[in-house]
Amino acid sequence: DAKTTQPTSMDCAEGRAANLPCNHSTISGNEYVYWYRQIHSQGPQYIIHGLKNNETNEMASLIITEDRKSSTLILPHATLRDTAVYYCILTNTGNQFYFGTGTSLTVIP
Amino acid sequence: DSGVTQTPKHLITATGQRVTLRCSPRSGDLSVYWYQQSLDQGLQFLIQYYNGEERAKGNILERFSAQQFPDLHSELNLSSLELGDSALYFCASSPRLAGTGELFFGEGSRLTVL
């Protein structure tokens, strides 16, 4: 099952960077950190994933600490459409995801 | 649009009944996954099929079954329905059996059991 801890909710001002933390202190060496988001009961949407190194794509950046016990998802310029529940997930299979309760991010105008 | 199609979008039925949810994966994707999202339990992985064969099982009840057909579409059968089965059921697909990569989720089928 999910072995991550995320804040229940966060607010972010529109246009500012949204930094969503995730603790995964018991992560195994072969486990990847994945981030998905779910906008209002729509299907979850993949954001980004990483193993050790920091990753960046067109949606977000993923910063993983050197000891891999925590990570931060960064949405560089949050918009109202980024309001969603964000899930931080560990997996060593890359496909069987066990979603926790996630962080409900509200972007405020 | 993820390319994954689920039908029906909404379904209302009574306790004790049986329903079938259908999923068409993205073109070319061989893996299909089923997830259940209820209010009190979040998103739960149910089962995975790859190229017609069951490959992984999660928290799927014995009253539920699934299969993947030669054309790669999948069906989730829910029988002897109970009130607690009311939930959103999501299908996802990927081109791989395993390994890193993203899953593409459909928009879900909302089941209401009265």
PDB file of C-alpha atoms in Angstrom:
ATOM      1  CA  ASP A   1       0.000   0.000   0.000  1.00  0.00           C
ATOM      2  CA  ALA A   2       0.967   3.635  -0.296  1.00  0.00           C
ATOM      3  CA  LYS A   3       3.876   4.523   1.987  1.00  0.00           C
ATOM      4  CA  THR A   4       3.861   8.246   1.542  1.00  0.00           C
ATOM      5  CA  THR A   5       2.786  11.156   3.707  1.00  0.00           C
ATOM      6  CA  GLN A   6       1.392  14.311   2.193  1.00  0.00           C
ATOM      7  CA  PRO A   7      -0.319  17.356   3.674  1.00  0.00           C
ATOM      8  CA  THR A   8      -4.066  17.129   3.410  1.00  0.00           C
ATOM      9  CA  SER A   9      -4.485  20.479   1.727  1.00  0.00           C
ATOM     10  CA  MET A  10      -2.567  23.503   0.478  1.00  0.00           C
ATOM     11  CA  ASP A  11      -3.340  26.852  -1.079  1.00  0.00           C
ATOM     12  CA  CYS A  12      -1.295  28.657  -3.681  1.00  0.00           C
ATOM     13  CA  ALA A  13      -1.717  32.076  -5.284  1.00  0.00           C
ATOM     14  CA  GLU A  14      -2.260  32.078  -9.011  1.00  0.00           C
ATOM     15  CA  GLY A  15       0.977  32.699 -10.881  1.00  0.00           C
ATOM     16  CA  ARG A  16       3.154  31.636  -7.992  1.00  0.00           C
ATOM     17  CA  ALA A  17       5.051  28.389  -7.686  1.00  0.00           C
ATOM     18  CA  ALA A  18       3.224  25.571  -5.939  1.00  0.00           C
ATOM     19  CA  ASN A  19       5.512  23.335  -3.901  1.00  0.00           C
ATOM     20  CA  LEU A  20       3.916  20.077  -2.833  1.00  0.00           C
ATOM     21  CA  PRO A  21       5.923  17.990  -0.358  1.00  0.00           C
ATOM     22  CA  CYS A  22       5.896  14.244   0.071  1.00  0.00           C
ATOM     23  CA  ASN A  23       7.586  12.151   2.727  1.00  0.00           C
ATOM     24  CA  HIS A  24       8.584   8.594   1.926  1.00  0.00           C
ATOM     25  CA  SER A  25      11.092   7.693   4.614  1.00  0.00           C
ATOM     26  CA  THR A  26      10.817   3.924   4.039  1.00  0.00           C
ATOM     27  CA  ILE A  27      11.383   4.048   0.280  1.00  0.00           C
ATOM     28  CA  SER A  28      13.237   1.075  -1.165  1.00  0.00           C
ATOM     29  CA  GLY A  29      16.164   1.381  -3.506  1.00  0.00           C
ATOM     30  CA  ASN A  30      14.191   0.223  -6.521  1.00  0.00           C
ATOM     31  CA  GLU A  31      11.082   2.292  -5.883  1.00  0.00           C
ATOM     32  CA  TYR A  32      10.243   5.203  -8.129  1.00  0.00           C
ATOM     33  CA  VAL A  33       8.423   8.320  -6.999  1.00  0.00           C
ATOM     34  CA  TYR A  34       5.422   9.091  -9.177  1.00  0.00           C
ATOM     35  CA  TRP A  35       3.085  12.053  -9.120  1.00  0.00           C
ATOM     36  CA  TYR A  36      -0.438  12.023 -10.476  1.00  0.00           C
ATOM     37  CA  ARG A  37      -3.227  14.526 -10.090  1.00  0.00           C
ATOM     38  CA  GLN A  38      -6.984  14.234 -10.209  1.00  0.00           C
ATOM     39  CA  ILE A  39      -9.154  17.158 -11.148  1.00  0.00           C
ATOM     40  CA  HIS A  40     -12.632  16.943  -9.652  1.00  0.00           C
ATOM     41  CA  SER A  41     -13.393  13.213 -10.083  1.00  0.00           C
ATOM     42  CA  GLN A  42     -11.881  13.043 -13.557  1.00  0.00           C
ATOM     43  CA  GLY A  43      -9.439  10.260 -14.328  1.00  0.00           C
ATOM     44  CA  PRO A  44      -6.034  10.701 -12.701  1.00  0.00           C
ATOM     45  CA  GLN A  45      -3.445  12.378 -14.877  1.00  0.00           C
ATOM     46  CA  TYR A  46       0.239  11.527 -14.905  1.00  0.00           C
ATOM     47  CA  ILE A  47       2.554  14.409 -14.035  1.00  0.00           C
ATOM     48  CA  ILE A  48       6.090  13.189 -13.579  1.00  0.00           C
ATOM     49  CA  HIS A  49       8.221  10.452 -12.042  1.00  0.00           C
ATOM     50  CA  GLY A  50      11.806   9.932 -10.901  1.00  0.00           C
ATOM     51  CA  LEU A  51      14.174   7.554  -9.169  1.00  0.00           C
ATOM     52  CA  LYS A  52      17.139   9.510  -7.827  1.00  0.00           C
ATOM     53  CA  ASN A  53      17.737  12.536  -9.977  1.00  0.00           C
ATOM     54  CA  ASN A  54      15.636  15.635 -10.213  1.00  0.00           C
ATOM     55  CA  GLU A  55      13.309  15.621 -13.188  1.00  0.00           C
ATOM     56  CA  THR A  56      11.574  18.313 -15.199  1.00  0.00           C
ATOM     57  CA  ASN A  57       8.974  18.195 -17.920  1.00  0.00           C
ATOM     58  CA  GLU A  58       6.512  20.610 -19.430  1.00  0.00           C
ATOM     59  CA  MET A  59       4.161  20.289 -16.489  1.00  0.00           C
ATOM     60  CA  ALA A  60       6.341  20.268 -13.414  1.00  0.00           C
ATOM     61  CA  SER A  61       9.641  19.630 -11.700  1.00  0.00           C
ATOM     62  CA  LEU A  62      10.363  16.853  -9.242  1.00  0.00           C
ATOM     63  CA  ILE A  63      13.017  17.377  -6.616  1.00  0.00           C
ATOM     64  CA  ILE A  64      14.135  14.237  -4.735  1.00  0.00           C
ATOM     65  CA  THR A  65      16.387  14.602  -1.695  1.00  0.00           C
ATOM     66  CA  GLU A  66      19.727  12.875  -1.765  1.00  0.00           C
ATOM     67  CA  ASP A  67      18.636  10.292   0.806  1.00  0.00           C
ATOM     68  CA  ARG A  68      15.405   9.791  -1.211  1.00  0.00           C
ATOM     69  CA  LYS A  69      13.298  10.063   1.915  1.00  0.00           C
ATOM     70  CA  SER A  70      11.299  12.986   0.628  1.00  0.00           C
ATOM     71  CA  SER A  71      10.454  14.790  -2.555  1.00  0.00           C
ATOM     72  CA  THR A  72       8.780  17.976  -3.739  1.00  0.00           C
ATOM     73  CA  LEU A  73       6.618  18.508  -6.771  1.00  0.00           C
ATOM     74  CA  ILE A  74       6.908  22.021  -8.137  1.00  0.00           C
ATOM     75  CA  LEU A  75       4.345  23.613 -10.409  1.00  0.00           C
ATOM     76  CA  PRO A  76       6.295  26.679 -11.501  1.00  0.00           C
ATOM     77  CA  HIS A  77       3.420  29.038 -12.317  1.00  0.00           C
ATOM     78  CA  ALA A  78       0.187  27.727 -10.848  1.00  0.00           C
ATOM     79  CA  THR A  79      -3.048  28.463 -12.672  1.00  0.00           C
ATOM     80  CA  LEU A  80      -6.640  27.949 -11.611  1.00  0.00           C
ATOM     81  CA  ARG A  81      -6.702  24.798 -13.735  1.00  0.00           C
ATOM     82  CA  ASP A  82      -4.060  23.287 -11.460  1.00  0.00           C
ATOM     83  CA  THR A  83      -6.594  23.038  -8.638  1.00  0.00           C
ATOM     84  CA  ALA A  84      -6.715  19.289  -8.015  1.00  0.00           C
ATOM     85  CA  VAL A  85      -5.779  16.475  -5.687  1.00  0.00           C
ATOM     86  CA  TYR A  86      -2.115  15.565  -6.104  1.00  0.00           C
ATOM     87  CA  TYR A  87      -0.946  12.045  -5.328  1.00  0.00           C
ATOM     88  CA  CYS A  88       2.612  11.067  -4.503  1.00  0.00           C
ATOM     89  CA  ILE A  89       3.066   7.336  -5.098  1.00  0.00           C
ATOM     90  CA  LEU A  90       5.882   4.845  -4.718  1.00  0.00           C
ATOM     91  CA  THR A  91       6.150   1.918  -7.046  1.00  0.00           C
ATOM     92  CA  ASN A  92       8.759  -0.610  -8.062  1.00  0.00           C
ATOM     93  CA  THR A  93       6.624  -1.965 -10.870  1.00  0.00           C
ATOM     94  CA  GLY A  94       5.743   1.276 -12.582  1.00  0.00           C
ATOM     95  CA  ASN A  95       2.159   0.249 -13.022  1.00  0.00           C
ATOM     96  CA  GLN A  96       0.456  -0.977  -9.851  1.00  0.00           C
ATOM     97  CA  PHE A  97      -0.169   2.304  -8.144  1.00  0.00           C
ATOM     98  CA  TYR A  98      -1.530   2.513  -4.636  1.00  0.00           C
ATOM     99  CA  PHE A  99      -2.949   5.969  -4.241  1.00  0.00           C
ATOM    100  CA  GLY A 100      -3.170   7.514  -0.813  1.00  0.00           C
ATOM    101  CA  THR A 101      -5.331  10.475   0.093  1.00  0.00           C
ATOM    102  CA  GLY A 102      -3.121  13.018  -1.637  1.00  0.00           C
ATOM    103  CA  THR A 103      -2.911  16.779  -1.218  1.00  0.00           C
ATOM    104  CA  SER A 104      -5.836  18.917  -2.237  1.00  0.00           C
ATOM    105  CA  LEU A 105      -4.286  21.972  -3.889  1.00  0.00           C
ATOM    106  CA  THR A 106      -6.402  25.061  -4.305  1.00  0.00           C
ATOM    107  CA  VAL A 107      -5.061  27.806  -6.541  1.00  0.00           C
ATOM    108  CA  ILE A 108      -6.445  31.143  -5.458  1.00  0.00           C
ATOM    109  CA  PRO A 109      -6.994  34.007  -7.923  1.00  0.00           C
TER     110      PRO A 109
ATOM    111  CA  ASP B   1      -8.505  13.222 -23.819  1.00  0.00           C
ATOM    112  CA  SER B   2      -6.410  10.263 -22.686  1.00  0.00           C
ATOM    113  CA  GLY B   3      -7.597   7.969 -25.470  1.00  0.00           C
ATOM    114  CA  VAL B   4      -9.116   5.521 -22.983  1.00  0.00           C
ATOM    115  CA  THR B   5     -12.870   5.113 -23.348  1.00  0.00           C
ATOM    116  CA  GLN B   6     -15.162   3.863 -20.613  1.00  0.00           C
ATOM    117  CA  THR B   7     -18.835   3.063 -20.837  1.00  0.00           C
ATOM    118  CA  PRO B   8     -21.296   3.670 -19.378  1.00  0.00           C
ATOM    119  CA  LYS B   9     -20.440   6.988 -17.758  1.00  0.00           C
ATOM    120  CA  HIS B  10     -23.212   6.639 -15.215  1.00  0.00           C
ATOM    121  CA  LEU B  11     -25.103   3.598 -14.002  1.00  0.00           C
ATOM    122  CA  ILE B  12     -27.786   3.260 -11.350  1.00  0.00           C
ATOM    123  CA  THR B  13     -28.882  -0.144 -10.202  1.00  0.00           C
ATOM    124  CA  ALA B  14     -30.264  -1.996  -7.219  1.00  0.00           C
ATOM    125  CA  THR B  15     -28.665  -4.194  -4.599  1.00  0.00           C
ATOM    126  CA  GLY B  16     -28.213  -7.776  -5.676  1.00  0.00           C
ATOM    127  CA  GLN B  17     -27.945  -6.907  -9.343  1.00  0.00           C
ATOM    128  CA  ARG B  18     -25.061  -7.453 -11.746  1.00  0.00           C
ATOM    129  CA  VAL B  19     -23.451  -4.878 -14.023  1.00  0.00           C
ATOM    130  CA  THR B  20     -20.706  -4.820 -16.618  1.00  0.00           C
ATOM    131  CA  LEU B  21     -18.368  -1.901 -17.156  1.00  0.00           C
ATOM    132  CA  ARG B  22     -16.482  -1.641 -20.397  1.00  0.00           C
ATOM    133  CA  CYS B  23     -13.099  -0.156 -21.215  1.00  0.00           C
ATOM    134  CA  SER B  24     -11.392   0.445 -24.547  1.00  0.00           C
ATOM    135  CA  PRO B  25      -7.683   1.145 -24.047  1.00  0.00           C
ATOM    136  CA  ARG B  26      -5.584   3.526 -26.098  1.00  0.00           C
ATOM    137  CA  SER B  27      -4.743   2.214 -29.514  1.00  0.00           C
ATOM    138  CA  GLY B  28      -1.820  -0.179 -29.210  1.00  0.00           C
ATOM    139  CA  ASP B  29      -1.827  -0.421 -25.414  1.00  0.00           C
ATOM    140  CA  LEU B  30      -1.680  -4.010 -24.225  1.00  0.00           C
ATOM    141  CA  SER B  31      -2.125  -3.464 -20.483  1.00  0.00           C
ATOM    142  CA  VAL B  32      -5.432  -2.580 -18.899  1.00  0.00           C
ATOM    143  CA  TYR B  33      -5.938  -1.747 -15.242  1.00  0.00           C
ATOM    144  CA  TRP B  34      -9.064  -1.318 -13.175  1.00  0.00           C
ATOM    145  CA  TYR B  35      -9.303   0.982 -10.172  1.00  0.00           C
ATOM    146  CA  GLN B  36     -12.120   1.697  -7.765  1.00  0.00           C
ATOM    147  CA  GLN B  37     -12.574   5.063  -6.091  1.00  0.00           C
ATOM    148  CA  SER B  38     -15.068   5.302  -3.292  1.00  0.00           C
ATOM    149  CA  LEU B  39     -15.536   8.195  -0.901  1.00  0.00           C
ATOM    150  CA  ASP B  40     -14.127   6.432   2.121  1.00  0.00           C
ATOM    151  CA  GLN B  41     -11.304   4.463   0.538  1.00  0.00           C
ATOM    152  CA  GLY B  42      -9.706   6.569  -2.149  1.00  0.00           C
ATOM    153  CA  LEU B  43      -8.330   5.023  -5.321  1.00  0.00           C
ATOM    154  CA  GLN B  44      -7.823   1.265  -5.022  1.00  0.00           C
ATOM    155  CA  PHE B  45      -6.063  -0.911  -7.575  1.00  0.00           C
ATOM    156  CA  LEU B  46      -8.256  -3.853  -8.510  1.00  0.00           C
ATOM    157  CA  ILE B  47      -6.687  -5.856 -11.304  1.00  0.00           C
ATOM    158  CA  GLN B  48      -4.380  -5.752 -14.334  1.00  0.00           C
ATOM    159  CA  TYR B  49      -4.579  -7.564 -17.642  1.00  0.00           C
ATOM    160  CA  TYR B  50      -1.880  -7.751 -20.263  1.00  0.00           C
ATOM    161  CA  ASN B  51      -2.623  -8.984 -23.755  1.00  0.00           C
ATOM    162  CA  GLY B  52      -5.575 -11.004 -22.563  1.00  0.00           C
ATOM    163  CA  GLU B  53      -4.032 -12.519 -19.464  1.00  0.00           C
ATOM    164  CA  GLU B  54      -4.489 -11.551 -15.841  1.00  0.00           C
ATOM    165  CA  ARG B  55      -1.158 -10.309 -14.523  1.00  0.00           C
ATOM    166  CA  ALA B  56      -1.775  -8.681 -11.159  1.00  0.00           C
ATOM    167  CA  LYS B  57      -4.495  -8.547  -8.564  1.00  0.00           C
ATOM    168  CA  GLY B  58      -5.113  -5.926  -5.972  1.00  0.00           C
ATOM    169  CA  ASN B  59      -8.048  -5.421  -3.651  1.00  0.00           C
ATOM    170  CA  ILE B  60     -10.645  -7.024  -5.865  1.00  0.00           C
ATOM    171  CA  LEU B  61     -13.624  -8.716  -4.262  1.00  0.00           C
ATOM    172  CA  GLU B  62     -14.612 -12.249  -5.240  1.00  0.00           C
ATOM    173  CA  ARG B  63     -17.939 -10.859  -6.464  1.00  0.00           C
ATOM    174  CA  PHE B  64     -16.001  -8.891  -9.072  1.00  0.00           C
ATOM    175  CA  SER B  65     -14.343 -10.327 -12.127  1.00  0.00           C
ATOM    176  CA  ALA B  66     -12.708  -8.960 -15.223  1.00  0.00           C
ATOM    177  CA  GLN B  67     -11.426 -10.070 -18.549  1.00  0.00           C
ATOM    178  CA  GLN B  68      -9.589  -8.693 -21.544  1.00  0.00           C
ATOM    179  CA  PHE B  69     -10.699  -9.722 -24.987  1.00  0.00           C
ATOM    180  CA  PRO B  70      -8.630 -10.402 -28.130  1.00  0.00           C
ATOM    181  CA  ASP B  71      -9.334  -6.889 -29.382  1.00  0.00           C
ATOM    182  CA  LEU B  72      -7.824  -5.697 -26.063  1.00  0.00           C
ATOM    183  CA  HIS B  73     -10.950  -4.104 -24.660  1.00  0.00           C
ATOM    184  CA  SER B  74     -11.736  -5.092 -21.110  1.00  0.00           C
ATOM    185  CA  GLU B  75     -14.843  -5.619 -19.039  1.00  0.00           C
ATOM    186  CA  LEU B  76     -15.282  -5.465 -15.285  1.00  0.00           C
ATOM    187  CA  ASN B  77     -18.201  -7.515 -14.012  1.00  0.00           C
ATOM    188  CA  LEU B  78     -19.692  -6.641 -10.646  1.00  0.00           C
ATOM    189  CA  SER B  79     -22.248  -9.051  -9.205  1.00  0.00           C
ATOM    190  CA  SER B  80     -24.433  -9.331  -6.105  1.00  0.00           C
ATOM    191  CA  LEU B  81     -24.076  -5.613  -5.771  1.00  0.00           C
ATOM    192  CA  GLU B  82     -24.094  -3.986  -2.365  1.00  0.00           C
ATOM    193  CA  LEU B  83     -24.560  -0.379  -1.347  1.00  0.00           C
ATOM    194  CA  GLY B  84     -20.861  -0.156  -0.617  1.00  0.00           C
ATOM    195  CA  ASP B  85     -20.007  -0.920  -4.215  1.00  0.00           C
ATOM    196  CA  SER B  86     -21.179   2.533  -5.183  1.00  0.00           C
ATOM    197  CA  ALA B  87     -18.062   4.199  -6.523  1.00  0.00           C
ATOM    198  CA  LEU B  88     -16.208   5.555  -9.507  1.00  0.00           C
ATOM    199  CA  TYR B  89     -14.545   2.797 -11.490  1.00  0.00           C
ATOM    200  CA  PHE B  90     -11.585   3.830 -13.573  1.00  0.00           C
ATOM    201  CA  CYS B  91      -9.851   1.976 -16.319  1.00  0.00           C
ATOM    202  CA  ALA B  92      -6.297   2.798 -17.310  1.00  0.00           C
ATOM    203  CA  SER B  93      -4.034   1.521 -20.041  1.00  0.00           C
ATOM    204  CA  SER B  94      -0.358   1.433 -20.883  1.00  0.00           C
ATOM    205  CA  PRO B  95       1.718  -0.160 -23.608  1.00  0.00           C
ATOM    206  CA  ARG B  96       3.803  -2.139 -21.138  1.00  0.00           C
ATOM    207  CA  LEU B  97       3.444  -5.122 -18.879  1.00  0.00           C
ATOM    208  CA  ALA B  98       5.646  -3.505 -16.297  1.00  0.00           C
ATOM    209  CA  GLY B  99       8.400  -0.954 -15.999  1.00  0.00           C
ATOM    210  CA  THR B 100       8.270   2.768 -15.573  1.00  0.00           C
ATOM    211  CA  GLY B 101       5.968   4.904 -17.580  1.00  0.00           C
ATOM    212  CA  GLU B 102       2.634   6.534 -17.271  1.00  0.00           C
ATOM    213  CA  LEU B 103      -0.820   5.090 -17.071  1.00  0.00           C
ATOM    214  CA  PHE B 104      -3.538   6.720 -19.113  1.00  0.00           C
ATOM    215  CA  PHE B 105      -6.821   6.850 -17.248  1.00  0.00           C
ATOM    216  CA  GLY B 106     -10.306   7.022 -18.652  1.00  0.00           C
ATOM    217  CA  GLU B 107     -12.982   9.333 -17.314  1.00  0.00           C
ATOM    218  CA  GLY B 108     -14.539   6.622 -15.208  1.00  0.00           C
ATOM    219  CA  SER B 109     -17.876   4.926 -14.781  1.00  0.00           C
ATOM    220  CA  ARG B 110     -19.926   6.132 -11.834  1.00  0.00           C
ATOM    221  CA  LEU B 111     -21.909   3.295 -10.296  1.00  0.00           C
ATOM    222  CA  THR B 112     -24.698   4.014  -7.862  1.00  0.00           C
ATOM    223  CA  VAL B 113     -26.263   1.069  -6.038  1.00  0.00           C
ATOM    224  CA  LEU B 114     -29.613   1.827  -4.412  1.00  0.00           C
TER     225      LEU B 114
END
